mmCIF file of C-alpha atoms in Angstrom:
data_model
loop_
_atom_site.group_PDB
_atom_site.id
_atom_site.type_symbol
_atom_site.label_atom_id
_atom_site.label_comp_id
_atom_site.label_asym_id
_atom_site.label_seq_id
_atom_site.Cartn_x
_atom_site.Cartn_y
_atom_site.Cartn_z
ATOM 1 C CA ASP A 1480 117.601 157.252 -24.087
ATOM 2 C CA ASP A 1481 114.471 158.967 -25.859
ATOM 3 C CA GLY A 1482 116.804 161.648 -27.124
ATOM 4 C CA LYS A 1483 118.359 162.899 -23.637
ATOM 5 C CA TRP A 1484 121.673 162.087 -22.004
ATOM 6 C CA GLY A 1485 122.985 160.525 -18.834
ATOM 7 C CA TYR A 1486 126.203 158.386 -17.600
ATOM 8 C CA ILE A 1487 126.217 154.841 -17.089
ATOM 9 C CA ASN A 1488 129.618 152.771 -14.727
ATOM 10 C CA GLU A 1489 131.693 150.671 -16.077
ATOM 11 C CA ARG A 1490 129.681 147.980 -14.386
ATOM 12 C CA GLY A 1491 126.783 149.214 -17.288
ATOM 13 C CA ARG A 1492 124.719 151.041 -14.182
ATOM 14 C CA GLU A 1493 123.441 153.989 -15.017
ATOM 15 C CA VAL A 1494 124.488 156.781 -12.217
ATOM 16 C CA ILE A 1495 123.406 160.020 -13.549
ATOM 17 C CA PRO A 1496 119.490 159.772 -15.297
ATOM 18 C CA CYS A 1497 118.906 160.603 -19.034
ATOM 19 C CA GLU A 1498 118.188 163.655 -18.439
ATOM 20 C CA TYR A 1499 120.592 166.027 -20.356
ATOM 21 C CA ASP A 1500 120.085 167.548 -24.186
ATOM 22 C CA ARG A 1501 124.208 167.300 -24.235
ATOM 23 C CA ALA A 1502 126.162 165.347 -22.663
ATOM 24 C CA TYR A 1503 130.387 165.174 -22.754
ATOM 25 C CA ASN A 1504 132.506 162.620 -22.183
ATOM 26 C CA GLY A 1505 135.362 164.447 -21.390
ATOM 27 C CA TRP A 1506 135.616 164.451 -17.463
ATOM 28 C CA VAL A 1507 137.692 167.072 -15.662
ATOM 29 C CA ASP A 1508 138.719 166.546 -11.924
ATOM 30 C CA GLY A 1509 135.255 164.794 -11.494
ATOM 31 C CA THR A 1510 133.449 167.521 -13.431
ATOM 32 C CA ALA A 1511 131.734 167.130 -17.076
ATOM 33 C CA VAL A 1512 129.825 169.781 -19.219
ATOM 34 C CA ILE A 1513 126.467 168.873 -20.428
ATOM 35 C CA GLY A 1514 123.990 170.952 -22.361
ATOM 36 C CA GLU A 1515 120.727 172.501 -22.591
ATOM 37 C CA LYS A 1516 118.645 173.280 -26.005
ATOM 38 C CA VAL A 1517 117.145 176.739 -25.735
ATOM 39 C CA ASN A 1518 116.022 177.327 -29.319
ATOM 40 C CA GLU A 1519 116.756 176.962 -33.005
ATOM 41 C CA ASP A 1520 118.460 178.759 -35.442
ATOM 42 C CA GLU A 1521 116.555 180.143 -38.704
ATOM 43 C CA ASP A 1522 117.775 176.549 -40.211
ATOM 44 C CA GLY A 1523 116.309 174.332 -37.490
ATOM 45 C CA HIS A 1524 119.574 173.716 -35.956
ATOM 46 C CA ALA A 1525 119.477 173.237 -31.991
ATOM 47 C CA GLN A 1526 120.948 175.922 -29.950
ATOM 48 C CA TYR A 1527 122.082 175.210 -26.141
ATOM 49 C CA LYS A 1528 123.499 176.988 -23.304
ATOM 50 C CA TYR A 1529 126.053 174.588 -21.475
ATOM 51 C CA GLY A 1530 127.157 173.894 -17.659
ATOM 52 C CA LEU A 1531 128.709 171.931 -15.489
ATOM 53 C CA ILE A 1532 128.073 168.790 -13.345
ATOM 54 C CA ASN A 1533 129.844 166.149 -10.414
ATOM 55 C CA GLN A 1534 129.635 162.660 -10.898
ATOM 56 C CA LYS A 1535 126.482 162.227 -8.510
ATOM 57 C CA GLY A 1536 125.284 164.449 -11.535
ATOM 58 C CA GLU A 1537 124.740 167.756 -9.080
ATOM 59 C CA MET A 1538 124.440 170.981 -10.784
ATOM 60 C CA ILE A 1539 127.778 173.283 -10.607
ATOM 61 C CA VAL A 1540 127.658 175.475 -12.588
ATOM 62 C CA SER A 1541 123.769 176.511 -14.241
ATOM 63 C CA PRO A 1542 123.691 175.796 -18.194
ATOM 64 C CA GLN A 1543 124.989 179.967 -19.340
ATOM 65 C CA TYR A 1544 127.622 179.425 -22.024
ATOM 66 C CA ASP A 1545 127.306 179.468 -25.732
ATOM 67 C CA ASP A 1546 130.089 177.215 -26.529
ATOM 68 C CA CYS A 1547 132.576 174.431 -24.843
ATOM 69 C CA SER A 1548 135.695 173.062 -25.662
ATOM 70 C CA VAL A 1549 136.747 170.191 -23.065
ATOM 71 C CA GLY A 1550 140.548 168.168 -23.483
ATOM 72 C CA GLY A 1551 143.900 167.718 -21.992
ATOM 73 C CA GLY A 1552 142.420 168.851 -18.094
ATOM 74 C CA PHE A 1553 141.326 172.185 -19.241
ATOM 75 C CA ILE A 1554 137.319 173.383 -18.954
ATOM 76 C CA ALA A 1555 136.700 176.112 -21.875
ATOM 77 C CA MET A 1556 133.444 177.822 -22.162
ATOM 78 C CA ALA A 1557 132.348 181.125 -24.122
ATOM 79 C CA LEU A 1558 130.095 184.027 -24.171
ATOM 80 C CA GLN A 1559 128.736 185.300 -27.314
ATOM 81 C CA THR A 1560 129.700 189.072 -27.519
ATOM 82 C CA GLY A 1561 126.956 190.289 -29.114
ATOM 83 C CA GLU A 1562 129.313 190.938 -32.963
ATOM 84 C CA MET A 1563 129.454 188.898 -35.887
ATOM 85 C CA ASP A 1564 132.479 188.012 -37.371
ATOM 86 C CA GLU A 1565 132.829 188.501 -42.043
ATOM 87 C CA ASP A 1566 131.077 185.131 -42.143
ATOM 88 C CA GLY A 1567 128.121 186.419 -40.220
ATOM 89 C CA ASP A 1568 128.632 184.343 -37.658
ATOM 90 C CA PRO A 1569 128.828 185.212 -33.262
ATOM 91 C CA VAL A 1570 131.746 186.349 -32.171
ATOM 92 C CA LEU A 1571 132.641 184.278 -28.864
ATOM 93 C CA ASN A 1572 134.557 185.755 -25.935
ATOM 94 C CA TRP A 1573 136.147 182.355 -24.499
ATOM 95 C CA GLY A 1574 137.422 181.983 -20.233
ATOM 96 C CA PHE A 1575 138.251 179.064 -19.421
ATOM 97 C CA LEU A 1576 137.443 177.202 -15.843
ATOM 98 C CA SER A 1577 138.583 174.992 -12.281
ATOM 99 C CA PRO A 1578 136.291 172.333 -12.382
ATOM 100 C CA ASP A 1579 134.559 173.475 -8.996
ATOM 101 C CA GLY A 1580 132.953 176.170 -12.036
ATOM 102 C CA LYS A 1581 135.414 179.113 -11.083
ATOM 103 C CA ALA A 1582 136.951 181.454 -14.076
ATOM 104 C CA ILE A 1583 140.391 181.091 -14.001
ATOM 105 C CA THR A 1584 140.810 183.531 -16.517
ATOM 106 C CA GLU A 1585 138.813 186.379 -17.736
ATOM 107 C CA PHE A 1586 136.695 185.835 -21.105
ATOM 108 C CA LYS A 1587 139.048 187.705 -23.603
ATOM 109 C CA TYR A 1588 140.270 184.316 -25.976
ATOM 110 C CA GLN A 1589 138.709 184.013 -29.407
ATOM 111 C CA TYR A 1590 139.637 181.213 -31.477
ATOM 112 C CA GLU A 1591 138.988 180.783 -35.698
ATOM 113 C CA SER A 1592 136.794 177.986 -34.204
ATOM 114 C CA SER A 1593 137.287 176.685 -31.151
ATOM 115 C CA PRO A 1594 139.701 176.228 -28.764
ATOM 116 C CA PHE A 1595 141.977 172.574 -29.856
ATOM 117 C CA LEU A 1596 142.139 170.926 -26.399
ATOM 118 C CA THR A 1597 144.842 168.112 -26.811
ATOM 119 C CA ASP A 1598 144.963 165.206 -24.318
ATOM 120 C CA ASN A 1599 148.763 166.195 -23.899
ATOM 121 C CA GLU A 1600 150.758 165.438 -19.963
ATOM 122 C CA ASN A 1601 152.126 168.853 -19.896
ATOM 123 C CA GLY A 1602 148.720 171.065 -17.787
ATOM 124 C CA LEU A 1603 149.308 173.529 -21.494
ATOM 125 C CA ALA A 1604 146.923 174.994 -23.576
ATOM 126 C CA VAL A 1605 146.766 177.152 -26.476
ATOM 127 C CA VAL A 1606 145.237 180.603 -25.751
ATOM 128 C CA SER A 1607 144.445 183.255 -28.652
ATOM 129 C CA GLN A 1608 143.007 186.816 -29.413
ATOM 130 C CA ARG A 1609 141.587 188.606 -33.006
ATOM 131 C CA THR A 1610 143.718 191.388 -34.128
ATOM 132 C CA GLU A 1611 142.536 194.164 -36.297
ATOM 133 C CA GLU A 1612 144.962 192.807 -39.558
ATOM 134 C CA ARG A 1613 144.122 190.845 -42.195
ATOM 135 C CA ASP A 1614 145.921 188.301 -44.091
ATOM 136 C CA GLU A 1615 146.644 188.863 -47.573
ATOM 137 C CA TYR A 1616 143.252 186.786 -48.581
ATOM 138 C CA GLY A 1617 141.509 189.217 -46.199
ATOM 139 C CA GLU A 1618 140.960 186.901 -43.363
ATOM 140 C CA THR A 1619 140.904 187.410 -39.895
ATOM 141 C CA THR A 1620 144.010 186.924 -37.947
ATOM 142 C CA PHE A 1621 145.075 185.639 -34.803
ATOM 143 C CA LYS A 1622 147.661 185.967 -32.429
ATOM 144 C CA TYR A 1623 148.705 183.249 -30.082
ATOM 145 C CA GLY A 1624 149.901 182.261 -26.750
ATOM 146 C CA VAL A 1625 150.088 179.566 -23.862
ATOM 147 C CA ILE A 1626 147.869 179.478 -20.262
ATOM 148 C CA ASP A 1627 148.778 176.809 -17.401
ATOM 149 C CA GLN A 1628 145.944 175.094 -15.336
ATOM 150 C CA GLU A 1629 146.108 178.143 -13.340
ATOM 151 C CA GLY A 1630 145.239 180.306 -16.481
ATOM 152 C CA LYS A 1631 149.082 182.557 -15.810
ATOM 153 C CA GLU A 1632 149.826 183.292 -19.861
ATOM 154 C CA ILE A 1633 153.458 181.474 -19.084
ATOM 155 C CA ILE A 1634 153.506 182.290 -23.569
ATOM 156 C CA PRO A 1635 152.532 186.092 -24.068
ATOM 157 C CA ILE A 1636 149.979 186.530 -26.888
ATOM 158 C CA GLU A 1637 152.415 187.437 -29.760
ATOM 159 C CA TYR A 1638 152.520 184.989 -31.774
ATOM 160 C CA THR A 1639 151.371 184.224 -35.392
ATOM 161 C CA ASP A 1640 150.607 180.345 -34.549
ATOM 162 C CA ILE A 1641 151.629 178.230 -32.113
ATOM 163 C CA ARG A 1642 151.221 174.269 -32.243
ATOM 164 C CA GLU A 1643 148.892 172.371 -30.212
ATOM 165 C CA GLN A 1644 149.974 169.041 -30.602
ATOM 166 C CA ASP A 1645 152.250 167.968 -27.746
ATOM 167 C CA VAL A 1646 152.800 171.372 -26.549
ATOM 168 C CA GLY A 1647 155.557 171.860 -23.986
ATOM 169 C CA ASN A 1648 157.064 168.495 -24.464
ATOM 170 C CA ASN A 1649 160.826 168.588 -23.264
ATOM 171 C CA GLY A 1650 160.241 172.000 -22.012
ATOM 172 C CA LEU A 1651 160.553 173.432 -25.748
ATOM 173 C CA ILE A 1652 157.163 175.087 -27.204
ATOM 174 C CA ALA A 1653 157.107 175.417 -31.031
ATOM 175 C CA VAL A 1654 156.313 178.864 -31.704
ATOM 176 C CA GLN A 1655 155.904 181.299 -35.644
ATOM 177 C CA LYS A 1656 156.185 184.691 -35.676
ATOM 178 C CA LYS A 1657 156.950 187.483 -38.539
ATOM 179 C CA ILE A 1658 160.677 187.849 -39.871
ATOM 180 C CA GLY A 1659 161.453 190.181 -42.609
ATOM 181 C CA SER A 1660 158.633 190.200 -45.176
ATOM 182 C CA GLY A 1661 157.384 186.009 -44.078
ATOM 183 C CA LYS A 1662 156.865 183.234 -41.259
ATOM 184 C CA GLN A 1663 159.165 181.434 -39.510
ATOM 185 C CA TYR A 1664 159.130 178.682 -36.724
ATOM 186 C CA GLY A 1665 161.384 178.620 -33.634
ATOM 187 C CA TYR A 1666 161.540 177.474 -30.446
ATOM 188 C CA VAL A 1667 161.002 178.941 -27.527
ATOM 189 C CA ASN A 1668 160.683 177.544 -23.358
ATOM 190 C CA TYR A 1669 158.238 178.646 -20.786
ATOM 191 C CA GLU A 1670 160.193 181.226 -20.395
ATOM 192 C CA ASN A 1671 159.932 182.205 -23.424
ATOM 193 C CA GLU A 1672 163.350 182.807 -24.583
ATOM 194 C CA ARG A 1673 164.175 181.545 -27.441
ATOM 195 C CA VAL A 1674 166.090 178.334 -27.688
ATOM 196 C CA ILE A 1675 165.852 177.352 -31.703
ATOM 197 C CA PRO A 1676 166.268 179.926 -33.681
ATOM 198 C CA PHE A 1677 163.270 180.869 -36.179
ATOM 199 C CA ARG A 1678 164.345 179.591 -38.851
ATOM 200 C CA TYR A 1679 161.670 177.064 -40.268
ATOM 201 C CA ASP A 1680 158.907 177.088 -42.614
ATOM 202 C CA THR A 1681 156.830 174.533 -40.569
ATOM 203 C CA ALA A 1682 157.722 172.869 -37.156
ATOM 204 C CA HIS A 1683 155.819 170.709 -35.016
ATOM 205 C CA ASN A 1684 156.264 170.314 -31.213
ATOM 206 C CA PHE A 1685 158.939 167.515 -29.904
ATOM 207 C CA SER A 1686 158.164 163.940 -29.236
ATOM 208 C CA LYS A 1687 159.037 162.583 -26.035
ATOM 209 C CA SER A 1688 161.982 160.783 -27.487
ATOM 210 C CA GLY A 1689 163.566 164.344 -28.033
ATOM 211 C CA ILE A 1690 162.991 164.654 -31.794
ATOM 212 C CA ALA A 1691 160.272 167.268 -33.564
ATOM 213 C CA LEU A 1692 159.075 167.400 -37.136
ATOM 214 C CA ILE A 1693 160.733 170.422 -39.445
ATOM 215 C CA GLY A 1694 159.768 171.626 -42.974
ATOM 216 C CA ASN A 1695 161.039 173.722 -45.193
ATOM 217 C CA ASP A 1696 159.692 175.278 -48.546
ATOM 218 C CA GLU A 1697 161.302 174.409 -52.094
ATOM 219 C CA TRP A 1698 160.459 175.432 -55.203
ATOM 220 C CA ASP A 1699 159.849 172.968 -58.200
ATOM 221 C CA GLY A 1700 157.598 174.503 -60.482
ATOM 222 C CA GLU A 1701 155.596 174.737 -57.457
ATOM 223 C CA LEU A 1702 155.506 175.445 -54.042
ATOM 224 C CA THR A 1703 156.448 172.274 -51.663
ATOM 225 C CA PHE A 1704 157.653 171.356 -48.185
ATOM 226 C CA LYS A 1705 160.483 168.637 -47.565
ATOM 227 C CA TYR A 1706 160.042 167.711 -44.334
ATOM 228 C CA GLY A 1707 163.226 165.952 -42.012
ATOM 229 C CA TYR A 1708 164.094 165.849 -38.073
ATOM 230 C CA ILE A 1709 166.016 168.023 -35.325
ATOM 231 C CA ASN A 1710 167.261 167.219 -31.841
ATOM 232 C CA GLU A 1711 166.712 169.940 -28.853
ATOM 233 C CA LYS A 1712 169.926 171.500 -29.627
ATOM 234 C CA GLY A 1713 168.262 172.415 -33.360
ATOM 235 C CA ILE A 1714 170.464 170.251 -34.857
ATOM 236 C CA GLU A 1715 169.406 168.385 -38.044
ATOM 237 C CA VAL A 1716 169.323 164.676 -36.877
ATOM 238 C CA ILE A 1717 167.215 163.578 -40.499
ATOM 239 C CA PRO A 1718 167.779 165.610 -43.300
ATOM 240 C CA ASP A 1719 164.727 167.073 -44.667
ATOM 241 C CA GLN A 1720 163.916 165.103 -47.262
ATOM 242 C CA TYR A 1721 160.336 163.670 -47.334
ATOM 243 C CA GLU A 1722 157.383 164.860 -49.436
ATOM 244 C CA ASP A 1723 155.353 164.593 -46.043
ATOM 245 C CA ALA A 1724 156.221 162.545 -42.586
ATOM 246 C CA SER A 1725 154.618 162.951 -38.861
ATOM 247 C CA SER A 1726 156.399 163.313 -35.136
ATOM 248 C CA PHE A 1727 157.957 160.375 -33.771
ATOM 249 C CA ASP A 1728 155.751 158.439 -31.900
ATOM 250 C CA GLU A 1729 156.593 157.365 -28.020
ATOM 251 C CA LYS A 1730 158.466 154.279 -29.476
ATOM 252 C CA GLY A 1731 160.381 156.363 -31.425
ATOM 253 C CA VAL A 1732 159.460 155.692 -34.814
ATOM 254 C CA ALA A 1733 157.252 157.855 -37.663
ATOM 255 C CA PHE A 1734 156.165 157.491 -41.349
ATOM 256 C CA VAL A 1735 157.355 159.528 -43.432
ATOM 257 C CA GLU A 1736 156.706 159.557 -47.708
ATOM 258 C CA GLN A 1737 159.568 159.883 -50.167
ATOM 259 C CA SER A 1738 159.785 161.890 -53.188
ATOM 260 C CA THR A 1739 158.692 158.208 -55.472
ATOM 261 C CA GLY A 1740 155.291 157.995 -53.387
ATOM 262 C CA GLU A 1741 156.438 155.472 -51.193
ATOM 263 C CA VAL A 1742 155.678 155.619 -47.339
ATOM 264 C CA GLU A 1743 157.755 154.207 -44.865
ATOM 265 C CA CYS A 1744 158.015 153.352 -40.703
ATOM 266 C CA ILE A 1745 161.508 154.793 -40.141
ATOM 267 C CA ASP A 1746 163.549 154.379 -36.490
ATOM 268 C CA GLN A 1747 164.876 157.838 -35.069
ATOM 269 C CA SER A 1748 168.196 157.118 -37.313
ATOM 270 C CA GLY A 1749 166.601 157.267 -40.285
ATOM 271 C CA LYS A 1750 166.188 153.397 -40.577
ATOM 272 C CA VAL A 1751 163.257 152.021 -42.514
ATOM 273 C CA VAL A 1752 161.450 149.718 -40.473
ATOM 274 C CA PHE A 1753 159.353 148.739 -43.101
ATOM 275 C CA SER A 1754 157.515 150.643 -46.113
ATOM 276 C CA SER A 1755 153.554 150.441 -48.029
ATOM 277 C CA GLU A 1756 154.585 147.643 -50.166
ATOM 278 C CA LYS A 1757 152.999 145.406 -48.472
ATOM 279 C CA TYR A 1758 149.765 147.060 -48.556
ATOM 280 C CA ARG A 1759 149.756 147.667 -52.371
ATOM 281 C CA GLU A 1760 147.189 145.251 -52.813
ATOM 282 C CA TYR A 1761 144.847 147.525 -50.628
ATOM 283 C CA GLY A 1762 145.716 150.707 -52.425
ATOM 284 C CA LYS A 1763 147.971 153.856 -51.554
ATOM 285 C CA LEU A 1764 148.789 154.509 -47.735
ATOM 286 C CA ARG A 1765 148.761 158.066 -46.353
ATOM 287 C CA CYS A 1766 151.014 159.382 -44.356
ATOM 288 C CA GLU A 1767 149.154 159.797 -41.429
ATOM 289 C CA PHE A 1768 150.364 158.357 -38.634
ATOM 290 C CA TYR A 1769 149.045 158.767 -34.838
ATOM 291 C CA GLY A 1770 151.525 155.904 -32.960
ATOM 292 C CA PHE A 1771 151.364 152.779 -32.265
ATOM 293 C CA ASP A 1772 149.272 152.500 -28.629
ATOM 294 C CA GLU A 1773 149.908 150.509 -25.701
ATOM 295 C CA ASP A 1774 149.466 147.063 -27.365
ATOM 296 C CA GLY A 1775 151.460 147.877 -30.447
ATOM 297 C CA LEU A 1776 148.677 148.525 -32.586
ATOM 298 C CA THR A 1777 147.726 151.483 -35.302
ATOM 299 C CA GLU A 1778 145.382 152.452 -37.682
ATOM 300 C CA ILE A 1779 145.981 153.595 -41.438
ATOM 301 C CA VAL A 1780 144.396 155.060 -43.818
ATOM 302 C CA ILE A 1781 144.532 153.954 -47.202
ATOM 303 C CA ASP A 1782 143.167 155.142 -50.685
ATOM 304 C CA THR A 1783 141.961 152.279 -53.244
ATOM 305 C CA LYS A 1784 142.040 152.696 -57.156
ATOM 306 C CA GLU A 1785 137.964 153.678 -56.694
ATOM 307 C CA ASP A 1786 138.544 157.017 -55.013
ATOM 308 C CA THR A 1787 137.542 155.503 -51.752
ATOM 309 C CA VAL A 1788 139.587 155.783 -48.444
ATOM 310 C CA ILE A 1789 139.424 152.568 -46.243
ATOM 311 C CA PHE A 1790 140.887 151.395 -42.659
ATOM 312 C CA GLY A 1791 143.288 148.832 -41.336
ATOM 313 C CA VAL A 1792 145.223 148.222 -38.436
ATOM 314 C CA ILE A 1793 148.885 147.152 -38.239
ATOM 315 C CA ASN A 1794 151.470 145.712 -35.522
ATOM 316 C CA GLN A 1795 154.565 147.643 -34.787
ATOM 317 C CA LYS A 1796 156.552 145.115 -37.177
ATOM 318 C CA GLY A 1797 153.954 146.476 -40.222
ATOM 319 C CA ALA A 1798 152.346 143.168 -40.310
ATOM 320 C CA VAL A 1799 148.256 143.456 -41.132
ATOM 321 C CA VAL A 1800 145.784 142.744 -37.818
ATOM 322 C CA ILE A 1801 142.929 144.172 -38.936
ATOM 323 C CA ALA A 1802 142.769 144.255 -42.639
ATOM 324 C CA PRO A 1803 141.891 147.655 -45.022
#
């Protein structure tokens, strides 16, 4: 209201007045992040300090942090260090707060942008720290680990990458480390014990159905990936044969792209449920799949011949529910 933010309940009644310069909808155990405008940068962009309120609108932590990220049951806040990175942006040290505003970690983490806190059910978050090393392009590199909701580092910060999405599903975590002159992905458990060897050029965390998307380099005049799927024992259940692929959703289906450009929905045996032929009148179906929701619906993304992107909704049989 008039540039200020507040909150309503499910009946539409305003329960927290519109008095905040920023407000976020990611409530964690009755706590939300709000922001207070404190300045503008040289380009005229507003700068904020962030704090916490409860569902009564009472201030738990006054606005004092320089950035924030909320998700997956985590509240991450950042403080400027006074240093600038290679792009001229302030270096931020991130830490994690409990819903009552107490620090559960030190403010010692750094990210390329900000923490990607996904809404998984495993109570885990990926953390990272800057290193002194540079990659082949001269960019800053990071090492990654995993914390639980008490702030304990269950996976030490020693890996070159850790997948955030679905981290910890089935008790396994997809991690990457240096192997020889390159980098490979494998899987470790919550005790940081290797369960599946480091032998993949790309790998994602396991779906709840117990299957993980993996990929390997292939050279055919240019470098490409071929994607397939493994089970929790590291056994290949669908060969790495696809040009692109998504993880399996909770209903046990995924989108894959063949070398012909055809996108298909497959089940966990690799059988085709339906293909992109259904949508050719609209354009080319992208291999982007976010899973069918509880109503059996999902969004599809299509590239048209006019170089525009359009969106629609389909059901589990591939029938168009909302035309792109």
